[in-house]
Amino acid sequence: MSRHPAPEELLLDYAAGALSDGRALALALHVALAPASRQTVDQLNAVGGALIEGEPEALLDDAALERALARVGKVMVEPRAVPAARHPGFDWAPPPLVPHLRPGMGWRRILGQFDEIRLDVPGDAYRVSLLRLEPGHGLPEHKHPGYEYTVCLQGGYTDATGNYGVGDFAVGPGGERHEPIADPGEPCISLIVVEKPIVLTGPWGRWLNPLVSRGII
Amino acid sequence: MLSADEAADLIEAIASRQDRAAFANLFRHFAPRVKAFIMRGGTDAEAAQEVAQETLIMVWRKAASFDRSRASAATWIYTIARNKRIDLLRRSARPIDTEDWLVVYAPEEEDAGKSVLAGQTYTRVKELLEGLPKDQLVVIQKAFFEDKTHTVIADEMKLPLGTVKSRIRLALRRLRQALEKDES
């Protein structure tokens, strides 16, 4: 049971197909791991279905069916699909993440404190990353000028707003300072989508922020 | 009209024997409706027709992955149309095959018994939508028809974000009640 579900308005944005790719990935991962949110999305999809069913028919040009029949004459019905296989070394990755993983992708140590894999996701997010924190370790104290979306994929972490476990979703409002610490046990792995470069607020922030804003760290 | 069961039968006929007549029936029913749905968001007729066409072709390709115990035909086709809209209208620079939700979210034990989303769903959701207060309905419709986030909707309607959020939450509470009513 997810103790921190995504806000319902974001589940609606997701079910309506309105989210940019980075945020859609965050919601897809949350929904894959949180049954209650999955049920809400199922219900919203049913609303989509009812809206389509309730549409008056738009005129379709007469040849449309003929063209479609000609096309399906050349297309095989595919065998029943199965969820994407787990990616070697990424056993914890839920199915929606798998298409974003590439062979040879590896963790990169940042500021000597945590590991990061940046994902190549098109859209308007500034950065879409996987972060890994060793138990008891934290991220440097920082704040976000824009929104930040976090989904916990392995282990757990605690910050001023609460304790987060696998499947939990957090929306960090802009400007809030926070310092998450990984819980004891296995390393904490999360997907983070940030809209704008983060700002470090700790003692080294003054020196490091220019590097952060240039995407070097 | 095509009943939910008839529509599901047609998809299964495509899956089991590549039934072209079943495809034609499904196409006649859903392609014009998908086109109309896509046009509601301001998409022109030609582009909307392409989305409808590609949606039904995808229905053919993926027919074997349809699971009538988890979703009605209309619900499944909605998710395909939504993904096609994203692929064709928003991401023209980089089309990708968006994943099929029935496959990605394979049911788990926790979901067992929760799937009341086939069968009578359409009637119940339709009743629900008809019974929603206008201000809630408009927000839900804008999200689905116009492919807009709640933030953009708030902006366009010149409403505080909190107002839009609470309308969405109220509408969802009613939706949940309507769909769970017959479950117990």
Tab-separated table of C-alpha atoms in Angstrom:
chain	number	residue	atom	x	y	z
A	1	MET	CA	0.000	0.000	0.000
A	2	SER	CA	1.451	3.257	-1.061
A	3	ARG	CA	1.440	5.704	1.815
A	4	HIS	CA	2.167	8.609	-0.470
A	5	PRO	CA	0.032	8.321	-3.624
A	6	ALA	CA	0.373	10.831	-6.445
A	7	PRO	CA	-2.156	13.682	-6.188
A	8	GLU	CA	-5.354	12.874	-8.065
A	9	GLU	CA	-5.064	15.826	-10.412
A	10	LEU	CA	-1.747	14.385	-11.647
A	11	LEU	CA	-3.373	10.974	-12.156
A	12	LEU	CA	-5.981	12.748	-14.301
A	13	ASP	CA	-3.268	14.575	-16.290
A	14	TYR	CA	-1.607	11.203	-16.826
A	15	ALA	CA	-4.762	9.298	-17.836
A	16	ALA	CA	-5.732	12.119	-20.209
A	17	GLY	CA	-2.311	11.881	-21.863
A	18	ALA	CA	-1.483	15.505	-21.099
A	19	LEU	CA	1.858	15.128	-19.313
A	20	SER	CA	5.247	15.751	-20.864
A	21	ASP	CA	7.391	12.630	-21.184
A	22	GLY	CA	9.478	12.980	-18.018
A	23	ARG	CA	6.471	13.494	-15.778
A	24	ALA	CA	4.524	10.800	-17.631
A	25	LEU	CA	7.376	8.375	-16.872
A	26	ALA	CA	7.284	9.305	-13.166
A	27	LEU	CA	3.528	8.673	-13.066
A	28	ALA	CA	3.844	5.426	-15.066
A	29	LEU	CA	6.362	4.096	-12.533
A	30	HIS	CA	4.224	5.145	-9.583
A	31	VAL	CA	1.111	3.598	-11.117
A	32	ALA	CA	3.032	0.368	-11.811
A	33	LEU	CA	3.979	0.114	-8.129
A	34	ALA	CA	0.910	1.523	-6.346
A	35	PRO	CA	-2.315	-0.519	-6.787
A	36	ALA	CA	-4.651	2.207	-5.465
A	37	SER	CA	-3.357	4.739	-7.978
A	38	ARG	CA	-3.500	2.083	-10.687
A	39	GLN	CA	-7.163	1.578	-9.912
A	40	THR	CA	-7.832	5.308	-10.140
A	41	VAL	CA	-6.107	5.423	-13.534
A	42	ASP	CA	-8.161	2.392	-14.668
A	43	GLN	CA	-11.312	4.259	-13.655
A	44	LEU	CA	-10.185	7.387	-15.475
A	45	ASN	CA	-9.429	5.344	-18.579
A	46	ALA	CA	-13.019	4.073	-18.325
A	47	VAL	CA	-14.155	7.714	-18.393
A	48	GLY	CA	-12.120	8.144	-21.580
A	49	GLY	CA	-13.823	5.047	-22.995
A	50	ALA	CA	-17.267	6.364	-22.085
A	51	LEU	CA	-16.487	9.731	-23.682
A	52	ILE	CA	-15.481	8.002	-26.931
A	53	GLU	CA	-18.518	5.720	-26.820
A	54	GLY	CA	-20.764	8.734	-26.290
A	55	GLU	CA	-19.426	10.688	-29.280
A	56	PRO	CA	-21.704	11.279	-32.207
A	57	GLU	CA	-20.111	9.779	-35.299
A	58	ALA	CA	-17.896	12.141	-37.229
A	59	LEU	CA	-18.083	11.735	-40.977
A	60	LEU	CA	-15.353	9.499	-42.207
A	61	ASP	CA	-14.485	9.569	-45.861
A	62	ASP	CA	-15.841	6.528	-47.653
A	63	ALA	CA	-12.508	5.148	-48.639
A	64	ALA	CA	-11.246	5.057	-45.024
A	65	LEU	CA	-12.538	1.571	-44.255
A	66	GLU	CA	-11.237	0.242	-47.587
A	67	ARG	CA	-7.799	1.676	-46.866
A	68	ALA	CA	-7.809	0.237	-43.349
A	69	LEU	CA	-8.830	-3.202	-44.660
A	70	ALA	CA	-6.059	-3.057	-47.251
A	71	ARG	CA	-3.555	-2.216	-44.497
A	72	VAL	CA	-4.613	-4.932	-42.078
A	73	GLY	CA	-4.389	-7.396	-44.975
A	74	LYS	CA	-0.635	-6.866	-44.767
A	75	VAL	CA	-0.279	-6.658	-40.986
A	76	MET	CA	-0.131	-9.687	-38.722
A	77	VAL	CA	-2.089	-9.787	-35.491
A	78	GLU	CA	0.737	-9.882	-32.958
A	79	PRO	CA	0.974	-12.616	-30.331
A	80	ARG	CA	-0.204	-11.648	-26.847
A	81	ALA	CA	2.368	-9.168	-25.509
A	82	VAL	CA	4.241	-9.697	-22.266
A	83	PRO	CA	5.742	-6.970	-20.087
A	84	ALA	CA	9.301	-6.042	-21.065
A	85	ALA	CA	11.948	-8.405	-19.653
A	86	ARG	CA	14.066	-7.177	-16.757
A	87	HIS	CA	17.244	-5.409	-17.792
A	88	PRO	CA	20.499	-7.050	-16.601
A	89	GLY	CA	21.783	-5.224	-13.515
A	90	PHE	CA	18.493	-3.372	-13.139
A	91	ASP	CA	16.323	-6.025	-11.509
A	92	TRP	CA	14.530	-3.377	-9.493
A	93	ALA	CA	13.360	-1.479	-12.582
A	94	PRO	CA	9.568	-1.716	-13.102
A	95	PRO	CA	8.405	-2.418	-16.704
A	96	PRO	CA	7.755	1.216	-17.730
A	97	LEU	CA	11.405	2.076	-17.007
A	98	VAL	CA	12.899	-0.758	-19.065
A	99	PRO	CA	12.551	0.920	-22.509
A	100	HIS	CA	14.638	3.825	-21.153
A	101	LEU	CA	17.576	1.653	-20.087
A	102	ARG	CA	20.498	1.053	-22.431
A	103	PRO	CA	23.272	-1.552	-22.376
A	104	GLY	CA	26.372	-0.168	-20.698
A	105	MET	CA	24.446	2.407	-18.707
A	106	GLY	CA	26.207	2.879	-15.394
A	107	TRP	CA	26.002	4.848	-12.168
A	108	ARG	CA	28.095	7.998	-11.956
A	109	ARG	CA	29.294	9.246	-8.562
A	110	ILE	CA	28.298	12.868	-7.902
A	111	LEU	CA	29.972	15.136	-5.301
A	112	GLY	CA	31.306	11.952	-3.674
A	113	GLN	CA	27.879	11.475	-2.105
A	114	PHE	CA	25.410	9.745	-4.383
A	115	ASP	CA	25.132	7.998	-7.743
A	116	GLU	CA	23.218	9.177	-10.761
A	117	ILE	CA	22.119	7.887	-14.153
A	118	ARG	CA	20.687	10.568	-16.392
A	119	LEU	CA	17.957	9.344	-18.689
A	120	ASP	CA	17.416	10.663	-22.169
A	121	VAL	CA	13.757	11.599	-22.071
A	122	PRO	CA	12.483	14.199	-24.538
A	123	GLY	CA	10.127	16.928	-23.379
A	124	ASP	CA	10.223	19.947	-21.175
A	125	ALA	CA	11.797	18.523	-18.013
A	126	TYR	CA	15.232	19.911	-17.227
A	127	ARG	CA	16.567	16.600	-15.991
A	128	VAL	CA	15.238	13.072	-15.598
A	129	SER	CA	17.555	10.958	-13.456
A	130	LEU	CA	17.823	7.839	-11.404
A	131	LEU	CA	19.499	8.581	-8.074
A	132	ARG	CA	21.020	5.985	-5.739
A	133	LEU	CA	21.792	6.716	-2.094
A	134	GLU	CA	23.604	4.345	0.246
A	135	PRO	CA	21.740	3.679	3.525
A	136	GLY	CA	22.179	6.565	5.952
A	137	HIS	CA	23.513	8.841	3.227
A	138	GLY	CA	21.762	11.923	1.995
A	139	LEU	CA	21.667	14.375	-0.847
A	140	PRO	CA	23.362	17.698	-0.271
A	141	GLU	CA	20.905	20.215	1.110
A	142	HIS	CA	19.208	21.882	-1.835
A	143	LYS	CA	16.091	23.621	-3.048
A	144	HIS	CA	14.158	23.671	-6.299
A	145	PRO	CA	13.135	26.767	-8.202
A	146	GLY	CA	10.730	24.503	-10.165
A	147	TYR	CA	8.698	21.432	-9.332
A	148	GLU	CA	10.384	18.149	-8.558
A	149	TYR	CA	8.712	14.738	-8.915
A	150	THR	CA	10.165	11.726	-7.100
A	151	VAL	CA	9.171	8.058	-7.243
A	152	CYS	CA	10.919	5.639	-4.918
A	153	LEU	CA	11.848	2.407	-6.752
A	154	GLN	CA	13.954	0.562	-4.162
A	155	GLY	CA	14.621	0.992	-0.432
A	156	GLY	CA	13.293	4.140	1.170
A	157	TYR	CA	14.177	7.642	2.320
A	158	THR	CA	13.093	10.170	4.898
A	159	ASP	CA	12.985	13.943	4.696
A	160	ALA	CA	11.189	16.724	6.541
A	161	THR	CA	7.906	15.782	4.839
A	162	GLY	CA	7.884	12.098	5.829
A	163	ASN	CA	9.106	8.606	5.108
A	164	TYR	CA	8.899	7.234	1.570
A	165	GLY	CA	9.024	3.584	0.454
A	166	VAL	CA	8.798	1.724	-2.841
A	167	GLY	CA	6.046	3.142	-5.056
A	168	ASP	CA	5.646	6.338	-3.048
A	169	PHE	CA	5.340	9.576	-4.971
A	170	ALA	CA	6.462	13.027	-3.886
A	171	VAL	CA	5.929	16.422	-5.496
A	172	GLY	CA	8.388	18.975	-4.237
A	173	PRO	CA	7.007	22.462	-4.507
A	174	GLY	CA	9.372	25.076	-5.829
A	175	GLY	CA	11.660	26.798	-3.388
A	176	GLU	CA	11.428	24.253	-0.594
A	177	ARG	CA	14.706	23.253	1.080
A	178	HIS	CA	15.006	19.597	1.805
A	179	GLU	CA	17.577	16.985	2.601
A	180	PRO	CA	16.483	13.394	2.034
A	181	ILE	CA	18.364	10.618	3.895
A	182	ALA	CA	18.251	6.990	2.719
A	183	ASP	CA	16.746	4.505	5.182
A	184	PRO	CA	18.733	1.559	6.571
A	185	GLY	CA	18.682	-1.622	4.457
A	186	GLU	CA	19.300	-1.682	0.724
A	187	PRO	CA	20.396	1.412	-1.196
A	188	CYS	CA	17.574	3.804	-2.020
A	189	ILE	CA	16.908	4.227	-5.733
A	190	SER	CA	14.486	6.870	-6.997
A	191	LEU	CA	13.485	8.426	-10.271
A	192	ILE	CA	13.651	12.205	-10.062
A	193	VAL	CA	12.191	14.617	-12.584
A	194	VAL	CA	13.182	18.227	-12.071
A	195	GLU	CA	11.851	21.121	-14.079
A	196	LYS	CA	14.655	23.562	-13.341
A	197	PRO	CA	18.255	23.218	-12.113
A	198	ILE	CA	18.437	22.577	-8.376
A	199	VAL	CA	20.162	25.117	-6.105
A	200	LEU	CA	22.505	23.803	-3.413
A	201	THR	CA	21.919	25.588	-0.127
A	202	GLY	CA	24.679	24.027	2.027
A	203	PRO	CA	28.119	25.596	2.768
A	204	TRP	CA	29.569	24.600	-0.624
A	205	GLY	CA	26.562	25.730	-2.619
A	206	ARG	CA	28.070	29.079	-3.503
A	207	TRP	CA	30.965	27.364	-5.295
A	208	LEU	CA	29.076	24.475	-6.795
A	209	ASN	CA	25.887	26.122	-8.078
A	210	PRO	CA	27.557	27.546	-11.206
A	211	LEU	CA	28.581	23.970	-12.120
A	212	VAL	CA	25.077	22.662	-11.385
A	213	SER	CA	23.448	25.299	-13.537
A	214	ARG	CA	25.816	24.475	-16.405
A	215	GLY	CA	24.869	20.797	-16.136
A	216	ILE	CA	28.408	19.743	-15.163
A	217	ILE	CA	27.263	18.110	-11.939
B	1	MET	CA	-25.090	0.517	-31.559
B	2	LEU	CA	-22.604	-2.087	-30.521
B	3	SER	CA	-22.884	-3.479	-26.991
B	4	ALA	CA	-19.786	-3.818	-24.804
B	5	ASP	CA	-19.965	-7.609	-25.140
B	6	GLU	CA	-20.346	-7.477	-28.903
B	7	ALA	CA	-17.373	-5.143	-29.201
B	8	ALA	CA	-15.254	-7.464	-27.030
B	9	ASP	CA	-16.354	-10.443	-29.159
B	10	LEU	CA	-15.209	-8.644	-32.296
B	11	ILE	CA	-11.744	-7.949	-30.841
B	12	GLU	CA	-11.443	-11.581	-29.796
B	13	ALA	CA	-12.467	-12.698	-33.303
B	14	ILE	CA	-9.604	-10.609	-34.700
B	15	ALA	CA	-7.221	-12.151	-32.158
B	16	SER	CA	-8.239	-15.756	-32.745
B	17	ARG	CA	-8.716	-15.834	-36.536
B	18	GLN	CA	-7.697	-12.492	-38.043
B	19	ASP	CA	-11.368	-11.904	-38.793
B	20	ARG	CA	-11.629	-9.059	-41.320
B	21	ALA	CA	-15.404	-8.801	-41.111
B	22	ALA	CA	-15.117	-8.329	-37.339
B	23	PHE	CA	-12.514	-5.611	-37.959
B	24	ALA	CA	-14.826	-3.862	-40.415
B	25	ASN	CA	-17.645	-3.844	-37.834
B	26	LEU	CA	-15.374	-2.508	-35.142
B	27	PHE	CA	-13.993	0.121	-37.520
B	28	ARG	CA	-17.464	1.313	-38.527
B	29	HIS	CA	-18.400	1.786	-34.894
B	30	PHE	CA	-15.224	3.191	-33.378
B	31	ALA	CA	-13.282	5.012	-36.112
B	32	PRO	CA	-15.899	7.806	-36.520
B	33	ARG	CA	-16.193	8.151	-32.731
B	34	VAL	CA	-12.445	8.335	-32.191
B	35	LYS	CA	-12.265	10.942	-34.952
B	36	ALA	CA	-15.012	13.012	-33.304
B	37	PHE	CA	-13.319	12.681	-29.903
B	38	ILE	CA	-9.961	13.878	-31.263
B	39	MET	CA	-11.594	16.801	-33.109
B	40	ARG	CA	-13.074	18.091	-29.854
B	41	GLY	CA	-9.621	19.284	-28.847
B	42	GLY	CA	-9.426	21.490	-31.930
B	43	THR	CA	-7.565	19.020	-34.140
B	44	ASP	CA	-8.519	19.364	-37.801
B	45	ALA	CA	-10.570	16.655	-39.511
B	46	GLU	CA	-7.708	15.277	-41.556
B	47	ALA	CA	-5.317	14.812	-38.642
B	48	ALA	CA	-8.121	13.430	-36.453
B	49	GLN	CA	-8.969	10.920	-39.155
B	50	GLU	CA	-5.356	9.802	-39.255
B	51	VAL	CA	-5.388	9.267	-35.474
B	52	ALA	CA	-8.614	7.260	-35.808
B	53	GLN	CA	-7.205	5.198	-38.673
B	54	GLU	CA	-3.947	4.437	-36.845
B	55	THR	CA	-5.847	3.630	-33.644
B	56	LEU	CA	-7.936	0.963	-35.380
B	57	ILE	CA	-4.891	-0.491	-37.150
B	58	MET	CA	-3.287	-0.784	-33.706
B	59	VAL	CA	-6.428	-2.497	-32.407
B	60	TRP	CA	-5.888	-5.117	-35.123
B	61	ARG	CA	-2.193	-5.567	-34.297
B	62	LYS	CA	-2.685	-5.763	-30.534
B	63	ALA	CA	-6.014	-7.623	-30.468
B	64	ALA	CA	-4.455	-10.651	-28.738
B	65	SER	CA	-3.411	-8.448	-25.803
B	66	PHE	CA	-6.961	-7.258	-25.135
B	67	ASP	CA	-8.370	-8.683	-21.904
B	68	ARG	CA	-12.127	-8.271	-21.581
B	69	SER	CA	-12.018	-9.073	-17.876
B	70	ARG	CA	-9.921	-5.962	-17.255
B	71	ALA	CA	-11.366	-3.325	-19.537
B	72	SER	CA	-14.208	-2.677	-21.920
B	73	ALA	CA	-13.411	-2.409	-25.630
B	74	ALA	CA	-14.147	1.338	-25.522
B	75	THR	CA	-11.777	1.851	-22.565
B	76	TRP	CA	-8.971	-0.080	-24.249
B	77	ILE	CA	-9.512	1.739	-27.539
B	78	TYR	CA	-9.475	5.055	-25.658
B	79	THR	CA	-5.997	4.273	-24.273
B	80	ILE	CA	-4.741	3.395	-27.755
B	81	ALA	CA	-6.266	6.555	-29.254
B	82	ARG	CA	-4.738	8.658	-26.471
B	83	ASN	CA	-1.305	7.201	-27.175
B	84	LYS	CA	-1.732	7.662	-30.926
B	85	ARG	CA	-2.703	11.274	-30.327
B	86	ILE	CA	0.507	11.737	-28.359
B	87	ASP	CA	2.608	9.980	-31.003
B	88	LEU	CA	1.092	11.632	-34.059
B	89	LEU	CA	0.136	15.109	-32.883
B	90	ARG	CA	2.560	16.002	-30.129
B	91	ARG	CA	5.716	14.119	-30.870
B	92	SER	CA	5.897	14.363	-34.595
B	93	ALA	CA	9.644	14.877	-34.312
B	94	ARG	CA	10.204	11.595	-32.543
B	95	PRO	CA	7.367	9.111	-32.745
B	96	ILE	CA	7.628	6.235	-30.321
B	97	ASP	CA	5.329	3.329	-29.747
B	98	THR	CA	3.775	4.146	-26.409
B	99	GLU	CA	3.242	1.109	-24.277
B	100	ASP	CA	-0.068	-0.664	-23.964
B	101	TRP	CA	-1.431	-0.149	-20.502
B	102	LEU	CA	-3.085	-3.585	-20.315
B	103	VAL	CA	0.306	-5.155	-20.882
B	104	VAL	CA	2.508	-2.870	-18.811
B	105	TYR	CA	0.231	-3.069	-15.813
B	106	ALA	CA	-0.318	-6.792	-15.724
B	107	PRO	CA	-2.782	-7.462	-12.917
B	108	GLU	CA	-1.374	-8.406	-9.539
B	109	GLU	CA	-3.055	-10.198	-6.705
B	110	GLU	CA	-3.882	-6.893	-5.055
B	111	ASP	CA	-5.928	-5.977	-8.122
B	112	ALA	CA	-7.958	-9.161	-8.144
B	113	GLY	CA	-11.668	-8.519	-7.901
B	114	LYS	CA	-11.180	-4.829	-8.533
B	115	SER	CA	-11.710	-4.932	-12.224
B	116	VAL	CA	-15.290	-3.820	-12.637
B	117	LEU	CA	-14.244	-1.810	-15.594
B	118	ALA	CA	-15.746	-3.915	-18.352
B	119	GLY	CA	-19.405	-4.780	-18.917
B	120	GLN	CA	-21.723	-2.227	-17.425
B	121	THR	CA	-19.048	0.412	-16.897
B	122	TYR	CA	-20.111	2.506	-19.855
B	123	THR	CA	-23.649	3.011	-18.592
B	124	ARG	CA	-22.466	3.846	-15.103
B	125	VAL	CA	-19.766	6.263	-16.220
B	126	LYS	CA	-22.216	7.910	-18.613
B	127	GLU	CA	-24.721	8.377	-15.791
B	128	LEU	CA	-21.986	9.727	-13.601
B	129	LEU	CA	-20.852	12.256	-16.212
B	130	GLU	CA	-24.449	13.372	-16.773
B	131	GLY	CA	-24.925	13.829	-13.034
B	132	LEU	CA	-21.734	15.795	-12.377
B	133	PRO	CA	-22.113	19.459	-11.528
B	134	LYS	CA	-21.260	21.560	-14.573
B	135	ASP	CA	-18.132	23.084	-13.053
B	136	GLN	CA	-16.640	19.629	-12.366
B	137	LEU	CA	-17.688	18.206	-15.735
B	138	VAL	CA	-16.038	21.038	-17.658
B	139	VAL	CA	-12.677	20.391	-16.010
B	140	ILE	CA	-12.830	16.629	-16.690
B	141	GLN	CA	-13.901	17.185	-20.295
B	142	LYS	CA	-11.166	19.724	-20.934
B	143	ALA	CA	-8.548	17.279	-19.638
B	144	PHE	CA	-9.697	14.440	-21.889
B	145	PHE	CA	-10.769	16.333	-24.989
B	146	GLU	CA	-8.133	19.004	-25.072
B	147	ASP	CA	-5.203	17.023	-23.751
B	148	LYS	CA	-4.407	19.695	-21.155
B	149	THR	CA	-2.924	19.462	-17.671
B	150	HIS	CA	-4.880	20.797	-14.713
B	151	THR	CA	-2.373	23.663	-14.462
B	152	VAL	CA	-3.075	24.759	-18.041
B	153	ILE	CA	-6.831	24.355	-17.476
B	154	ALA	CA	-6.669	26.582	-14.388
B	155	ASP	CA	-4.732	29.158	-16.378
B	156	GLU	CA	-7.159	29.147	-19.297
B	157	MET	CA	-10.256	29.274	-17.129
B	158	LYS	CA	-8.663	31.976	-14.941
B	159	LEU	CA	-9.352	29.883	-11.846
B	160	PRO	CA	-7.111	29.425	-8.821
B	161	LEU	CA	-5.178	26.138	-9.039
B	162	GLY	CA	-6.732	25.009	-5.753
B	163	THR	CA	-10.242	25.386	-7.186
B	164	VAL	CA	-9.416	23.198	-10.182
B	165	LYS	CA	-7.781	20.597	-7.937
B	166	SER	CA	-10.785	20.401	-5.641
B	167	ARG	CA	-13.177	20.057	-8.598
B	168	ILE	CA	-11.071	17.175	-9.911
B	169	ARG	CA	-11.009	15.504	-6.503
B	170	LEU	CA	-14.766	15.845	-6.047
B	171	ALA	CA	-15.416	14.419	-9.518
B	172	LEU	CA	-13.067	11.506	-8.833
B	173	ARG	CA	-14.753	10.740	-5.543
B	174	ARG	CA	-18.083	10.466	-7.361
B	175	LEU	CA	-16.496	8.341	-10.066
B	176	ARG	CA	-15.093	5.967	-7.453
B	177	GLN	CA	-18.452	5.734	-5.704
B	178	ALA	CA	-20.253	5.073	-8.969
B	179	LEU	CA	-17.863	2.327	-10.024
B	180	GLU	CA	-17.540	0.673	-6.647
B	181	LYS	CA	-21.257	0.732	-5.888
B	182	ASP	CA	-21.944	-2.572	-7.617
B	183	GLU	CA	-18.763	-4.213	-6.461
B	184	SER	CA	-19.862	-4.989	-2.949
